[in-house]
Coordinates of C-alpha atoms and ligand atoms in Angstrom, one line a residue:
M1 CA -3.7 -9.8 -2.1
P2 CA -7.4 -9.4 -2.9
Y3 CA -9.2 -7.2 -0.5
E4 CA -12.9 -7.1 0.2
A5 CA -14.8 -3.9 -0.5
W6 CA -15.6 -1.8 2.6
D7 CA -18.5 -3.2 4.5
E8 CA -19.7 -1.6 7.7
S9 CA -21.1 -4.7 9.3
R10 CA -18.0 -6.8 8.4
A11 CA -15.9 -4.0 9.9
T12 CA -17.9 -4.0 13.1
A13 CA -17.5 -7.8 13.4
I14 CA -13.7 -7.4 12.9
V15 CA -13.4 -4.7 15.5
E16 CA -15.6 -6.7 17.9
G17 CA -13.0 -9.4 17.8
Y18 CA -10.5 -7.0 19.5
R19 CA -12.8 -5.1 21.8
R20 CA -11.9 -6.9 24.9
E21 CA -8.2 -6.9 24.2
R22 CA -6.1 -4.5 26.2
G23 CA -4.7 -2.0 23.8
G24 CA -7.0 -3.5 21.2
L25 CA -7.2 -0.4 18.9
M26 CA -3.9 -1.1 17.1
P27 CA -4.7 -4.8 16.4
A28 CA -8.2 -3.8 15.3
L29 CA -6.7 -1.3 12.9
H30 CA -4.3 -3.9 11.5
G31 CA -7.3 -6.3 11.3
L32 CA -9.2 -3.8 9.2
M33 CA -6.1 -3.2 7.0
E34 CA -5.7 -7.0 6.4
H35 CA -9.3 -7.3 5.4
F36 CA -10.0 -4.2 3.4
G37 CA -6.5 -3.0 2.5
Y38 CA -7.2 0.4 4.2
V39 CA -9.1 2.0 7.1
D40 CA -12.2 3.5 5.8
E41 CA -13.4 6.8 7.4
G42 CA -16.5 4.8 8.4
A43 CA -14.4 2.8 10.8
V44 CA -13.7 5.8 13.0
P45 CA -17.1 5.8 14.9
I46 CA -17.1 2.0 15.1
L47 CA -13.6 2.0 16.7
A48 CA -14.5 5.0 19.0
L49 CA -17.5 3.2 20.3
A50 CA -15.7 -0.2 20.7
F51 CA -12.7 1.3 22.6
N52 CA -14.5 4.1 24.4
L53 CA -12.5 6.8 22.7
S54 CA -13.4 10.0 21.0
R55 CA -13.5 10.0 17.2
A56 CA -10.7 12.6 17.3
E57 CA -8.5 10.2 19.3
V58 CA -9.2 7.3 16.8
H59 CA -8.6 9.7 13.9
G60 CA -5.3 10.9 15.5
T61 CA -4.1 7.3 15.8
I62 CA -4.9 6.4 12.2
T63 CA -3.2 9.5 10.8
F64 CA -0.1 9.2 13.2
Y65 CA 0.9 5.8 11.8
R66 CA 1.8 5.9 8.1
D67 CA 1.1 2.1 7.9
F68 CA -2.6 2.8 7.9
R69 CA -3.9 3.6 4.5
R70 CA -7.0 5.8 4.4
E71 CA -7.9 5.2 0.8
P72 CA -8.6 1.9 -0.9
P73 CA -5.3 0.4 -2.3
A74 CA -4.6 0.5 -6.0
R75 CA -5.2 -2.7 -8.0
H76 CA -1.4 -2.9 -8.7
T77 CA 1.5 -1.6 -6.7
V78 CA 4.8 -1.0 -8.3
R79 CA 7.8 -0.7 -6.0
V80 CA 11.2 0.5 -7.2
C81 CA 14.2 -0.1 -5.0
R82 CA 16.4 2.9 -4.4
A83 CA 18.8 1.5 -1.8
E84 CA 22.6 1.4 -2.3
A85 CA 23.2 -1.8 -4.3
C86 CA 20.5 -0.8 -6.8
Q87 CA 21.6 2.8 -6.9
A88 CA 25.1 1.6 -7.9
V89 CA 23.7 0.1 -11.1
G90 CA 21.3 2.7 -12.2
A91 CA 18.3 2.7 -9.9
E92 CA 18.0 6.5 -9.9
D93 CA 17.7 6.6 -13.7
L94 CA 15.2 3.7 -13.4
A95 CA 13.3 5.6 -10.7
D96 CA 13.1 8.7 -12.9
H97 CA 11.9 6.6 -15.8
A98 CA 9.3 4.9 -13.7
C99 CA 7.8 8.2 -12.6
R100 CA 7.8 9.6 -16.1
S101 CA 6.5 6.4 -17.6
L102 CA 3.6 6.0 -15.2
A103 CA 3.1 9.8 -14.9
L104 CA 3.2 9.4 -11.1
D105 CA 5.5 10.5 -8.3
F106 CA 6.4 8.0 -5.6
G107 CA 3.6 7.7 -3.1
E108 CA 1.0 8.5 -5.7
T109 CA -1.8 6.4 -7.2
S110 CA -3.2 6.8 -10.7
E111 CA -6.6 8.6 -10.8
D112 CA -8.3 5.4 -12.0
G113 CA -7.0 3.6 -8.9
E114 CA -5.2 1.0 -11.1
V115 CA -1.6 1.6 -10.1
A116 CA 0.4 3.0 -7.2
L117 CA 4.1 3.8 -7.4
E118 CA 6.2 3.4 -4.3
Q119 CA 9.9 3.6 -3.5
V120 CA 11.5 1.0 -1.3
F121 CA 14.9 0.6 0.3
C122 CA 16.0 -2.9 -0.5
L123 CA 13.9 -5.7 -1.8
G124 CA 16.4 -8.4 -0.8
N125 CA 17.3 -8.8 -4.4
C126 CA 20.6 -6.9 -4.4
A127 CA 22.5 -9.5 -6.5
L128 CA 20.1 -8.8 -9.3
S129 CA 19.9 -5.0 -9.1
P130 CA 18.2 -2.9 -10.1
A131 CA 15.1 -4.5 -8.5
V132 CA 11.4 -3.8 -8.9
M133 CA 8.5 -5.5 -7.3
V134 CA 5.1 -5.5 -9.0
D135 CA 2.4 -6.6 -6.6
D136 CA 4.0 -9.6 -4.9
R137 CA 6.4 -10.6 -7.7
L138 CA 10.0 -9.6 -7.7
Y139 CA 12.0 -8.7 -10.8
G140 CA 15.8 -8.2 -11.2
K141 CA 18.1 -6.4 -13.6
V142 CA 15.3 -4.1 -14.6
D143 CA 16.2 -1.3 -17.0
A144 CA 13.9 1.2 -18.6
D145 CA 12.9 -1.1 -21.5
R146 CA 12.2 -4.0 -19.2
F147 CA 10.3 -1.7 -16.9
D148 CA 8.0 -0.7 -19.7
R149 CA 7.5 -4.3 -20.8
L150 CA 6.7 -5.3 -17.3
M151 CA 4.1 -2.6 -17.0
V152 CA 2.4 -3.8 -20.1
S153 CA 2.4 -7.4 -18.9
T154 CA 1.5 -6.9 -15.3
V155 CA -0.4 -3.6 -14.9
G156 CA -2.0 -3.8 -18.4
E157 CA -2.1 -2.5 -21.9
G158 CA -1.9 1.2 -22.3
R159 CA 0.5 1.6 -19.4
P160 CA 2.8 3.3 -19.9
Ligands
FES201 S1 19.4 -2.6 -2.7 FE1 17.9 -3.0 -4.1 S2 17.3 -5.0 -3.7 FE2 18.7 -4.6 -2.2

């Protein structure tokens, strides 16, 4: 999903839409996530003012919930399934290969911001295990070779 670059006045307008809602902080945070793909540090004073909270309280909420990213998302997200059905047919080897191949651990983003690697526990594609998702596309029966070909065709040349 394409996200807009952080923009303070746009963020203020989004937050304003939730200001009168009871318990509006959480929906406002989700609104910012949907729009920008993360919650910029610059949103903290905007949210604090709108919901009459201290900056520390807003910051505490953002950091408490892991759903709220605090950095812009990578251009591409690679998700490798590590749940049982995939594990039974080699997902752990594939997970190791994905980490080596992208030179990332799960939960990390490449320094250039191009690709993030995540582990997930079932992509609903168990019949075609091992499963991988690249951005919003699902792939099945992925082995190391297919993974590398997928990276070249989706994330781009030079990766891995
Ligand atoms: S266990 Fe991997 S897709 Fe369901």
